[in-house]
Tab-separated table of C-alpha atoms in Angstrom:
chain	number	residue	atom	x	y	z
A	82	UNK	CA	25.081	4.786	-51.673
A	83	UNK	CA	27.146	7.786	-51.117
A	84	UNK	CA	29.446	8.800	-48.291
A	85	UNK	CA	26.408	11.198	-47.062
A	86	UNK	CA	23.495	8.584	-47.304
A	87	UNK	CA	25.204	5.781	-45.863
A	88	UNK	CA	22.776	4.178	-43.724
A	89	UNK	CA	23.199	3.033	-40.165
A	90	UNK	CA	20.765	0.136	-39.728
A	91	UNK	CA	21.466	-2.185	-42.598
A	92	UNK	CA	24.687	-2.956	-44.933
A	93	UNK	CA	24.447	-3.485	-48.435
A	94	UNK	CA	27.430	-4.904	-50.239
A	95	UNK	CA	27.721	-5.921	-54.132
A	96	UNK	CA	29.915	-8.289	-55.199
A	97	UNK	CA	31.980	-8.807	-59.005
A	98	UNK	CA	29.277	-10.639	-60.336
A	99	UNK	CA	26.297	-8.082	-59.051
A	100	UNK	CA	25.216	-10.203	-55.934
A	101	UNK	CA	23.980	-7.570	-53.649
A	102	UNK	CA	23.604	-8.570	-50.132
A	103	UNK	CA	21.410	-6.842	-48.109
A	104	UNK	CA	21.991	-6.795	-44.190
A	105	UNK	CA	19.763	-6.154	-41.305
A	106	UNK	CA	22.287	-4.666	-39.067
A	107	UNK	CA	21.170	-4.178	-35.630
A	108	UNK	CA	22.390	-7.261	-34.069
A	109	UNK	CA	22.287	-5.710	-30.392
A	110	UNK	CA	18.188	-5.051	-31.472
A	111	UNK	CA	17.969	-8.849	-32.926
A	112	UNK	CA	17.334	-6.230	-35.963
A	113	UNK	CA	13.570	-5.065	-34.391
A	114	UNK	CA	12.437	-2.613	-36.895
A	115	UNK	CA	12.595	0.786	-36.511
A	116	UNK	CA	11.572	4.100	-38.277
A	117	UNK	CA	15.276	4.901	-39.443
A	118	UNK	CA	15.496	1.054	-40.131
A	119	UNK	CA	12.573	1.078	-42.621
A	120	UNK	CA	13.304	4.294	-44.387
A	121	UNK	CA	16.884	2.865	-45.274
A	122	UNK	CA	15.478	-0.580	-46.053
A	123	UNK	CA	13.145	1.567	-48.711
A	124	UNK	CA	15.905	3.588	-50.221
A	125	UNK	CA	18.033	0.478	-49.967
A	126	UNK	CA	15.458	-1.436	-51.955
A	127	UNK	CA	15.120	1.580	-55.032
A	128	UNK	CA	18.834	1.865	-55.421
A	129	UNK	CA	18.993	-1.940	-55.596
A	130	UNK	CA	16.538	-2.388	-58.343
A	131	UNK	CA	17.413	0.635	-60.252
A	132	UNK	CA	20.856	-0.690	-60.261
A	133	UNK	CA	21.362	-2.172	-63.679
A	134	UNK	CA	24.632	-3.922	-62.419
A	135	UNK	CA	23.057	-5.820	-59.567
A	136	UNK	CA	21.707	-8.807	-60.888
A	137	UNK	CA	20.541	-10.707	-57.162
A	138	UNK	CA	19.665	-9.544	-53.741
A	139	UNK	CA	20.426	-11.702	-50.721
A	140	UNK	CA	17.920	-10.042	-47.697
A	141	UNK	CA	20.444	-11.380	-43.864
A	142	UNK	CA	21.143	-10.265	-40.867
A	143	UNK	CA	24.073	-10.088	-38.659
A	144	UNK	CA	23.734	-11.622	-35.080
A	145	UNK	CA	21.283	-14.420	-33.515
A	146	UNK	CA	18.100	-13.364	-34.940
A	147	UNK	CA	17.205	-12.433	-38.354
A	148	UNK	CA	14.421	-9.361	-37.243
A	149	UNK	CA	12.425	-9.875	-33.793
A	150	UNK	CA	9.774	-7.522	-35.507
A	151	UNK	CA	8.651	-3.935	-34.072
A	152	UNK	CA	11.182	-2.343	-32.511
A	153	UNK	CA	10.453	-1.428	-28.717
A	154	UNK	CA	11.254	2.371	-29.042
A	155	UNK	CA	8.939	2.290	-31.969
A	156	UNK	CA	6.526	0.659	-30.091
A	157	UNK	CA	6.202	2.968	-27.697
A	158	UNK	CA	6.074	5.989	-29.722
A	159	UNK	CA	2.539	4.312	-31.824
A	160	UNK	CA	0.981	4.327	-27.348
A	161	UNK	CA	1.378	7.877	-27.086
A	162	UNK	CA	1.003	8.628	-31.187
A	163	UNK	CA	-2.589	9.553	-32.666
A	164	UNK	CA	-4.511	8.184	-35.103
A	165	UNK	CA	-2.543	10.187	-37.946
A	166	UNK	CA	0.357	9.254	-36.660
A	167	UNK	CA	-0.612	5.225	-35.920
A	168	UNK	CA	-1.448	5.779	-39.679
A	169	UNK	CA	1.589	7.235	-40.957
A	170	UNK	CA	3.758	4.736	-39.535
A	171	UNK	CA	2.162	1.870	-40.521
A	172	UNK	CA	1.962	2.874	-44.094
A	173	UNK	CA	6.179	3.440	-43.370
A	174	UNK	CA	6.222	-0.547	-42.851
A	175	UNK	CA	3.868	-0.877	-45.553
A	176	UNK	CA	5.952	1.220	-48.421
A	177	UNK	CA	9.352	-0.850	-47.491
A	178	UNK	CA	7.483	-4.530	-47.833
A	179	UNK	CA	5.828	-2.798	-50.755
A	180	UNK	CA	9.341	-2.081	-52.184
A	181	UNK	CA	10.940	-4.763	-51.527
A	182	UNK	CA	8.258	-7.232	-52.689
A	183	UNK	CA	8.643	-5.030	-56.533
A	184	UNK	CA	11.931	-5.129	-56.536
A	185	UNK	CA	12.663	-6.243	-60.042
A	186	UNK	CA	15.841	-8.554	-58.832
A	187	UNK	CA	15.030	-12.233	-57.454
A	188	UNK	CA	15.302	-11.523	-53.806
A	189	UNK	CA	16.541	-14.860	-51.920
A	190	UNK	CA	16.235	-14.715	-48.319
A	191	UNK	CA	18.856	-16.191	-46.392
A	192	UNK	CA	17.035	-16.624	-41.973
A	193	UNK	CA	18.243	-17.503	-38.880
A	194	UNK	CA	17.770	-17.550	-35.319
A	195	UNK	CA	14.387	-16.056	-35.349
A	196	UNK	CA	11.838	-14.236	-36.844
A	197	UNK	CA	8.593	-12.904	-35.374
A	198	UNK	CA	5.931	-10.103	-36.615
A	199	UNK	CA	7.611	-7.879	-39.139
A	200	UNK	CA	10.248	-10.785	-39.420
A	201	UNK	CA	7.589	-12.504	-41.165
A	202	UNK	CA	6.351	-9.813	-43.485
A	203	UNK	CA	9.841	-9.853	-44.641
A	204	UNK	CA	10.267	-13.129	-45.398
A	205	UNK	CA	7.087	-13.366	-47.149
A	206	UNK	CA	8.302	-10.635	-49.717
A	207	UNK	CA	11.413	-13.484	-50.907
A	208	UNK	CA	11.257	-14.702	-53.805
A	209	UNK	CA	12.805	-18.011	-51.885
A	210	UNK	CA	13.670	-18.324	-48.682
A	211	UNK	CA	16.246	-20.735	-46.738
A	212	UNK	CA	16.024	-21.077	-43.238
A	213	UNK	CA	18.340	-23.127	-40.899
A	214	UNK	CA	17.772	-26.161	-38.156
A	215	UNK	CA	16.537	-24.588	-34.655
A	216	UNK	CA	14.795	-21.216	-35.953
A	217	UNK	CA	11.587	-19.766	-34.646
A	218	UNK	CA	8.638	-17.979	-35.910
A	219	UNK	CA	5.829	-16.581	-34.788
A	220	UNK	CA	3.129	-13.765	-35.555
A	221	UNK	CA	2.878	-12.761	-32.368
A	222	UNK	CA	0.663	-9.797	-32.627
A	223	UNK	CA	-2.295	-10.680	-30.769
A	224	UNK	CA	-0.237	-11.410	-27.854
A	225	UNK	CA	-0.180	-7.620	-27.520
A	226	UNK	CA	-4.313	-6.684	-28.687
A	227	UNK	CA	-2.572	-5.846	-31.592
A	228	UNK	CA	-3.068	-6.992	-35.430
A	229	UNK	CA	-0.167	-8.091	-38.344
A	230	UNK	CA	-2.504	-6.369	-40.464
A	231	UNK	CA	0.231	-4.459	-42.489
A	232	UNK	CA	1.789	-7.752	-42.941
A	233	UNK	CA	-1.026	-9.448	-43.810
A	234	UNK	CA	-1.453	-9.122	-47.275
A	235	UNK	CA	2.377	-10.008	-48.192
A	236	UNK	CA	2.439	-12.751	-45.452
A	237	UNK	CA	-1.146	-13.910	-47.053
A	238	UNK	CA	-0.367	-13.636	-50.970
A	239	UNK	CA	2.905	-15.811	-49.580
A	240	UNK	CA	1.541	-18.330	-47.264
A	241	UNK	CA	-2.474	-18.438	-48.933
A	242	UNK	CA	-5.507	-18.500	-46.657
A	243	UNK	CA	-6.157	-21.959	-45.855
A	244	UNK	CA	-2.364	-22.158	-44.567
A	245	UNK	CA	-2.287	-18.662	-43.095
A	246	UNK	CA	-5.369	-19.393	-41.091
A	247	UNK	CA	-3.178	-21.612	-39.075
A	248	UNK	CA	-0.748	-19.068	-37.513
A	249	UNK	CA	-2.095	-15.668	-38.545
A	250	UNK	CA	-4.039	-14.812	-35.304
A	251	UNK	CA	-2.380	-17.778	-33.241
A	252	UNK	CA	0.875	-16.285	-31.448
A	253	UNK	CA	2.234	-19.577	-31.039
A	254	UNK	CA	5.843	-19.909	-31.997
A	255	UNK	CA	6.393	-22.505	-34.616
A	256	UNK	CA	9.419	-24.099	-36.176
A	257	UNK	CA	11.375	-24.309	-39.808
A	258	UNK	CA	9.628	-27.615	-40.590
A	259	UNK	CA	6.212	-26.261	-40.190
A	260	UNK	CA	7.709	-23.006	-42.365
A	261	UNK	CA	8.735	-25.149	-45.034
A	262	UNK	CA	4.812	-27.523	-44.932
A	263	UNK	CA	3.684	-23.291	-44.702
A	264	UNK	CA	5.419	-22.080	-47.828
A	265	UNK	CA	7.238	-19.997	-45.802
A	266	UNK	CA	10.314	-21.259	-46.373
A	267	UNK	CA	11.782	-23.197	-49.468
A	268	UNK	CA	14.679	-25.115	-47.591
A	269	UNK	CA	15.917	-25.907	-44.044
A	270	UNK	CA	19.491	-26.719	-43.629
A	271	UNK	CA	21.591	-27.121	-40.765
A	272	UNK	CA	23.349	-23.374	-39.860
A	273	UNK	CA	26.846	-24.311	-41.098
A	274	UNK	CA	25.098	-24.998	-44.092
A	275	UNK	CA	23.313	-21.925	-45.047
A	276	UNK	CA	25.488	-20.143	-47.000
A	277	UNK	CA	26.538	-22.543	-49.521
A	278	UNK	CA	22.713	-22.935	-49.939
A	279	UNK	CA	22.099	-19.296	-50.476
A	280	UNK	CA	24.885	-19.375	-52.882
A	281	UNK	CA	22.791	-22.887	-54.852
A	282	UNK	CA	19.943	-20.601	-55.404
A	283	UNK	CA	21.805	-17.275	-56.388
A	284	UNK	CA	23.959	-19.677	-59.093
A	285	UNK	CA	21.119	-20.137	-61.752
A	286	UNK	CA	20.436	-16.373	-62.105
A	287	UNK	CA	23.610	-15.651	-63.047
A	288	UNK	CA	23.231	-17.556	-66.376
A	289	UNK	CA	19.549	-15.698	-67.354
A	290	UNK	CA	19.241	-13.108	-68.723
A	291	UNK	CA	18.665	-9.770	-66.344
A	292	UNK	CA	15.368	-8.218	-68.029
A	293	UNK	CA	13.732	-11.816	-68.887
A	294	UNK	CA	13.878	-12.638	-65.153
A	295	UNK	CA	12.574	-9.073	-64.081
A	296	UNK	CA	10.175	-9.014	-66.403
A	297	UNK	CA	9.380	-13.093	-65.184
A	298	UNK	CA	8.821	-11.708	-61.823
A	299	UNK	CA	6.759	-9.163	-62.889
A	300	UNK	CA	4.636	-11.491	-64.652
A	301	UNK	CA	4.278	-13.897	-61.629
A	302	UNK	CA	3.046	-10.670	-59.547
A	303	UNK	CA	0.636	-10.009	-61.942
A	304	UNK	CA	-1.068	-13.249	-62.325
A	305	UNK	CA	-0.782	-14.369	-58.973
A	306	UNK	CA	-2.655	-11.274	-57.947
A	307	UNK	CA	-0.369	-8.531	-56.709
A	308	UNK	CA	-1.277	-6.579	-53.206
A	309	UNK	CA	-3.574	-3.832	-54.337
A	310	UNK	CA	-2.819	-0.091	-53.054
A	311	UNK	CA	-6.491	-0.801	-51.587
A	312	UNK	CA	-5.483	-3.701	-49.586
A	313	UNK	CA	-2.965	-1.718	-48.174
A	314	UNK	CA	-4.790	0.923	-47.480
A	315	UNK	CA	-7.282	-1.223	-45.875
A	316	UNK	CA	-4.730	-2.944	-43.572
A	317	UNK	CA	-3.675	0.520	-42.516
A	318	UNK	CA	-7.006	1.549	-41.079
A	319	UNK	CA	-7.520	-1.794	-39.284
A	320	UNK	CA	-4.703	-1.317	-37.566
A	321	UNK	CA	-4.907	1.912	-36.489
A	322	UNK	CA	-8.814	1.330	-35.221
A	323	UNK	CA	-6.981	-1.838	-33.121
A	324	UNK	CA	-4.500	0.776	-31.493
A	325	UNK	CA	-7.626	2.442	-30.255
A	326	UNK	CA	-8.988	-0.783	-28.465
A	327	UNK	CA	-8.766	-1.428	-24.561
A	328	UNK	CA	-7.166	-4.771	-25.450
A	329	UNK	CA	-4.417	-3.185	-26.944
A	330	UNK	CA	-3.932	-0.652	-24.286
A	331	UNK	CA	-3.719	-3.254	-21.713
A	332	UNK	CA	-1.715	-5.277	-23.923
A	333	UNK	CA	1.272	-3.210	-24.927
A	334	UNK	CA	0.980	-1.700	-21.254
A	335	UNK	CA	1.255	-5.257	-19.967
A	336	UNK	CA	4.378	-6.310	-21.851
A	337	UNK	CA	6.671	-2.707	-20.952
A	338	UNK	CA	5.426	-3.645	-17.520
A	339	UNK	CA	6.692	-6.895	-17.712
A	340	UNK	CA	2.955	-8.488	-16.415
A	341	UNK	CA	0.489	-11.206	-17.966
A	342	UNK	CA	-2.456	-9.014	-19.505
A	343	UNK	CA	-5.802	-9.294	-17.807
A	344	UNK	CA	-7.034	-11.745	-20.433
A	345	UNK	CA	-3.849	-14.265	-20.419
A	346	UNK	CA	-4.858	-17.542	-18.813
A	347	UNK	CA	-2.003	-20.010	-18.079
């Protein structure tokens, strides 16, 4: 990127042998997603795969948590937004996972600490993903009368339904074992660890060929049954006719308040 465009939120960095890594950097957030967040995650995710030098993309984050999901300012701007807006910024989420999930560079995900909502939808766009001992997880959505329905079809083409039924619309928080049994994740290792076994995975690519493996992943995507611009836009309009709902009123009004929402029973 140039000196102009250089984003705030994340860091990319691109090493001699055309490892990109990719940084969600908001520790002081636990890198929530916001607006400015997602924009540069989307034009970090084009320049990366139109980048004929960059041959792997690790997707990290500095601090304790890899993304904590929405971002509370964010948040708060979809309670007082319209429909049109509600729409337009879900479709903002929607482009970046869209992005990042076609980028045409394995993308090897490298979590820790935790990882809830959007954290998930991220994940679920790796090609692989290594998590470490101790992390959590969690679609936490309904928590909230909300939906992960932008998510949903990146977090279901990852996890399938049968497995997705059994955390998709429970917001328990679940562990790295039950993300590997999930799909979610390809390895657990301890945090000390982690590196080294981002590095195992990133080592074979750097013996294949460049196009054969883009044009591999494009292949896998297109057999497996690639998210459809109609599943999107489908995801979009259920979430915006949740926003509308009483239970999400009293939801997201609950948790700025700091209060257990009328339906929570202990």
């Amino acid at each position: 990127m140039t000196e102009t465009s250089r984003p705030e939120t994340i860091r990319i960095e691109i090493d001699a042998r055309g490892v990109a890594t990719l940084t969600l950097a908001r520790p002081e957030r636990h890198n929530a997603l916001s607006a400015q967040m997602m924009d540069e995650l989307s034009e970090a995710a084009r320049r990366l795969g139109e980048d004929s030098s960059v041959r792997v993309v690790i997707l990290a984050a500095e601090g304790e948590s890899f993304c904590a999901g929405g971002d509370l300012g964010w948040m708060r701007e979809q309670m007082r937004a319209d429909a049109a807006q509600r729409a337009r910024e879900a479709r903002r989420l929607a482009d970046m996972l869209g992005l990042l999930d076609r980028l045409p560079k394995p993308l090897i995900g490298r979590i820790q600490g935790q990882a809830f909502g959007g954290g998930l939808g991220m994940i679920s766009v790796c090609d692989t993903a290594i998590g470490v001992t101790g992390l959590k997880l969690g679609l936490t959505e309904v928590r909230l009368g909300l939906i992960p329905a932008t998510i949903g079809p990146y977090v279901i083409a990852r996890l399938g339904a049968a497995r997705a039924r059994r955390v998709f619309f429970s917001p328990r928080i679940f562990g790295p074992e039950e993300a590997l049994s999930l799909d979610l994740l390809a390895r657990v290792v301890p945090p000390e660890d982690l590196d080294a076994a981002v590095e195992a995975e990133v080592a074979p690519y750097l013996t294949a060929a460049p196009g054969a493996v883009a044009d591999s992943k494009a292949l896998v995507r297109r057999l497996g049954g690639s998210v459809t611009p109609e599943a999107v836009d489908a995801t979009i309009a259920a979430l915006v006719a949740r926003w509308e709902t009483a239970e999400a009123e009293e939801g997201i009004a609950a948790f700025f308040e700091k209060r257990a929402p009328a339906w929570r029973h202990s």
